[in-house]
GROMACS .gro file of C-alpha atoms in nm:
model
  170
    1MET     CA    1   4.304   2.852   6.315
    2SER     CA    2   4.424   2.494   6.326
    3ARG     CA    3   4.228   2.390   6.021
    4PHE     CA    4   4.330   2.696   5.825
    5ALA     CA    5   4.699   2.637   5.892
    6VAL     CA    6   4.675   2.271   5.791
    7VAL     CA    7   4.496   2.362   5.473
    8THR     CA    8   4.715   2.654   5.369
    9SER     CA    9   5.059   2.514   5.446
   10PRO     CA   10   5.049   2.134   5.477
   11ILE     CA   11   5.353   1.917   5.519
   12SER     CA   12   5.325   1.637   5.266
   13PRO     CA   13   5.269   1.342   5.329
   14ALA     CA   14   5.167   1.426   5.697
   15PRO     CA   15   4.793   1.477   5.741
   16GLY     CA   16   4.701   1.747   5.991
   17VAL     CA   17   5.060   1.885   6.008
   18SER     CA   18   5.134   2.241   5.898
   19SER     CA   19   5.467   2.403   5.824
   20MET     CA   20   5.331   2.733   5.953
   21TYR     CA   21   5.092   2.637   6.234
   22PHE     CA   22   5.035   2.983   6.361
   23ALA     CA   23   4.766   2.854   6.597
   24VAL     CA   24   5.051   2.735   6.820
   25ALA     CA   25   5.147   3.094   6.905
   26PHE     CA   26   4.799   3.177   7.018
   27MET     CA   27   4.775   2.846   7.203
   28ILE     CA   28   5.087   2.932   7.405
   29VAL     CA   29   4.968   3.281   7.478
   30PHE     CA   30   4.618   3.170   7.579
   31ALA     CA   31   4.762   2.903   7.810
   32LEU     CA   32   4.979   3.170   7.982
   33TRP     CA   33   4.687   3.404   8.014
   34TYR     CA   34   4.406   3.158   8.093
   35GLY     CA   35   4.591   2.874   8.263
   36ILE     CA   36   4.480   2.516   8.223
   37TRP     CA   37   4.167   2.634   8.035
   38GLY     CA   38   4.396   2.761   7.758
   39GLY     CA   39   4.565   2.426   7.761
   40VAL     CA   40   4.245   2.234   7.735
   41SER     CA   41   4.139   2.461   7.449
   42ALA     CA   42   4.467   2.393   7.267
   43TYR     CA   43   4.406   2.018   7.289
   44LEU     CA   44   4.044   2.045   7.175
   45GLY     CA   45   4.129   2.292   6.897
   46CYS     CA   46   4.395   2.049   6.762
   47MET     CA   47   4.155   1.753   6.786
   48ILE     CA   48   3.882   1.936   6.594
   49GLY     CA   49   4.080   2.164   6.355
   50ALA     CA   50   4.381   1.953   6.264
   51GLY     CA   51   4.240   1.614   6.351
   52ILE     CA   52   3.868   1.562   6.285
   53LEU     CA   53   3.848   1.814   6.001
   54ALA     CA   54   4.152   1.651   5.844
   55ASP     CA   55   3.985   1.312   5.856
   56MET     CA   56   4.229   1.170   6.112
   57PRO     CA   57   4.108   0.852   6.279
   58LEU     CA   58   3.973   0.924   6.632
   59SER     CA   59   4.192   0.659   6.794
   60LEU     CA   60   4.501   0.838   6.657
   61ASN     CA   61   4.361   1.196   6.703
   62VAL     CA   62   4.315   1.147   7.077
   63VAL     CA   63   4.688   1.074   7.140
   64TRP     CA   64   4.828   1.281   6.852
   65SER     CA   65   4.656   1.597   6.972
   66LEU     CA   66   4.851   1.568   7.300
   67ALA     CA   67   5.136   1.724   7.104
   68ASP     CA   68   4.954   2.062   7.125
   69LEU     CA   69   4.892   2.008   7.490
   70TRP     CA   70   5.264   1.955   7.561
   71GLN     CA   71   5.339   2.264   7.359
   72VAL     CA   72   5.133   2.477   7.595
   73LEU     CA   73   5.181   2.302   7.930
   74ILE     CA   74   5.559   2.315   7.917
   75PRO     CA   75   5.581   2.697   7.901
   76LEU     CA   76   5.291   2.721   8.156
   77MET     CA   77   5.468   2.496   8.398
   78ALA     CA   78   5.802   2.669   8.345
   79PHE     CA   79   5.666   3.020   8.406
   80ALA     CA   80   5.489   2.886   8.721
   81TYR     CA   81   5.791   2.693   8.854
   82PHE     CA   82   6.052   2.964   8.786
   83ARG     CA   83   5.809   3.238   8.880
   84GLY     CA   84   5.869   3.418   8.551
   85ASN     CA   85   5.692   3.722   8.442
   86ILE     CA   86   5.485   3.652   8.130
   87ARG     CA   87   5.522   4.017   8.034
   88LEU     CA   88   5.882   3.934   7.960
   89ARG     CA   89   6.022   4.218   8.160
   90THR     CA   90   6.374   4.077   8.219
   91LYS     CA   91   6.633   3.878   8.033
   92ARG     CA   92   6.555   3.587   8.273
   93ASP     CA   93   6.187   3.601   8.166
   94MET     CA   94   6.285   3.607   7.799
   95GLY     CA   95   6.519   3.313   7.866
   96ILE     CA   96   6.236   3.112   8.024
   97PHE     CA   97   6.021   3.194   7.721
   98LEU     CA   98   6.292   3.104   7.465
   99LEU     CA   99   6.392   2.775   7.633
  100PHE     CA  100   6.054   2.644   7.748
  101GLY     CA  101   5.800   2.843   7.539
  102CYS     CA  102   5.972   2.827   7.208
  103LEU     CA  103   6.236   2.553   7.187
  104LEU     CA  104   6.168   2.272   7.429
  105ASN     CA  105   5.789   2.275   7.400
  106ASN     CA  106   5.790   2.281   7.017
  107PHE     CA  107   6.060   2.013   7.011
  108ILE     CA  108   5.859   1.782   7.226
  109GLY     CA  109   5.535   1.857   7.042
  110ALA     CA  110   5.688   1.797   6.699
  111LEU     CA  111   5.858   1.482   6.826
  112TRP     CA  112   5.545   1.342   6.976
  113GLY     CA  113   5.320   1.440   6.683
  114ALA     CA  114   5.548   1.312   6.417
  115PHE     CA  115   5.612   0.986   6.603
  116MET     CA  116   5.239   0.924   6.658
  117ILE     CA  117   5.142   0.959   6.290
  118VAL     CA  118   5.438   0.748   6.186
  119ARG     CA  119   5.365   0.488   6.451
  120ASP     CA  120   5.003   0.474   6.336
  121GLY     CA  121   5.118   0.415   5.973
  122MET     CA  122   4.973   0.743   5.830
  123VAL     CA  123   5.320   0.849   5.736
  124PRO     CA  124   5.604   0.614   5.643
  125TRP     CA  125   5.911   0.597   5.879
  126THR     CA  126   6.125   0.739   5.597
  127GLU     CA  127   5.921   1.062   5.623
  128PHE     CA  128   5.958   1.096   6.003
  129PHE     CA  129   6.238   1.354   5.992
  130VAL     CA  130   6.065   1.559   5.721
  131THR     CA  131   5.745   1.569   5.925
  132PHE     CA  132   5.931   1.645   6.253
  133GLU     CA  133   6.155   1.915   6.101
  134GLY     CA  134   5.867   2.091   5.918
  135TRP     CA  135   5.657   2.092   6.236
  136PHE     CA  136   5.940   2.207   6.465
  137VAL     CA  137   6.090   2.471   6.247
  138GLY     CA  138   5.750   2.620   6.147
  139ASN     CA  139   5.637   2.633   6.510
  140VAL     CA  140   5.956   2.792   6.633
  141ILE     CA  141   5.936   3.068   6.368
  142THR     CA  142   5.563   3.128   6.436
  143THR     CA  143   5.622   3.133   6.802
  144LEU     CA  144   5.915   3.379   6.784
  145LEU     CA  145   5.712   3.611   6.556
  146ILE     CA  146   5.394   3.627   6.756
  147VAL     CA  147   5.428   3.522   7.122
  148PRO     CA  148   5.676   3.778   7.255
  149PHE     CA  149   5.476   4.069   7.103
  150CYS     CA  150   5.147   3.941   7.258
  151LEU     CA  151   5.310   3.875   7.598
  152LYS     CA  152   5.484   4.205   7.618
  153TYR     CA  153   5.215   4.439   7.475
  154VAL     CA  154   4.877   4.263   7.511
  155THR     CA  155   4.920   4.096   7.850
  156PRO     CA  156   4.872   4.415   8.050
  157TYR     CA  157   4.522   4.455   7.899
  158ILE     CA  158   4.435   4.085   7.947
  159GLN     CA  159   4.548   4.103   8.308
  160GLN     CA  160   4.279   4.361   8.376
  161THR     CA  161   4.008   4.121   8.278
  162LYS     CA  162   3.815   3.876   8.499
  163ALA     CA  163   3.911   3.593   8.259
  164TYR     CA  164   4.289   3.623   8.332
  165VAL     CA  165   4.417   3.342   8.553
  166HIS     CA  166   4.654   3.490   8.812
  167ASN     CA  167   4.801   3.170   8.943
  168TYR     CA  168   4.863   3.007   8.607
  169TRP     CA  169   4.646   2.701   8.652
  170ILE     CA  170   4.282   2.792   8.742
   0.00000   0.00000   0.00000
């Protein structure tokens, strides 16, 4: 999914950055369903799909891909800390999702990712805001369109499987 998003809606001149990175929605959902294993998968998926397959240097890719890890760990930690229900049953649960699973996580991920590729010289400083804005806005839209539906309507089925992580982490 990472590679497909990067190829179909790239943000020029930022390699590996997509304006509609729909993988982020599934990464968030998988982290909430499968705990830290979903987080590790998000990191590795970014490294492979948006980094290695986009010809990003490994030295940059290792730290740049942490952006996707932040984007899934923040909502995972928030739901665990505030004891929110990932099925979004209350306004409080929806608030936790909106603040930590849609806005803060995507803000930090976009900030980190854009800063890393600018710092490494792959994108000029003059393009930092364009890269950040495209990343952040695209991820927020994608997250709002996909994550609430999956959490509300698919989670009950996932919770019945052995793969579901009940205590958020392992």
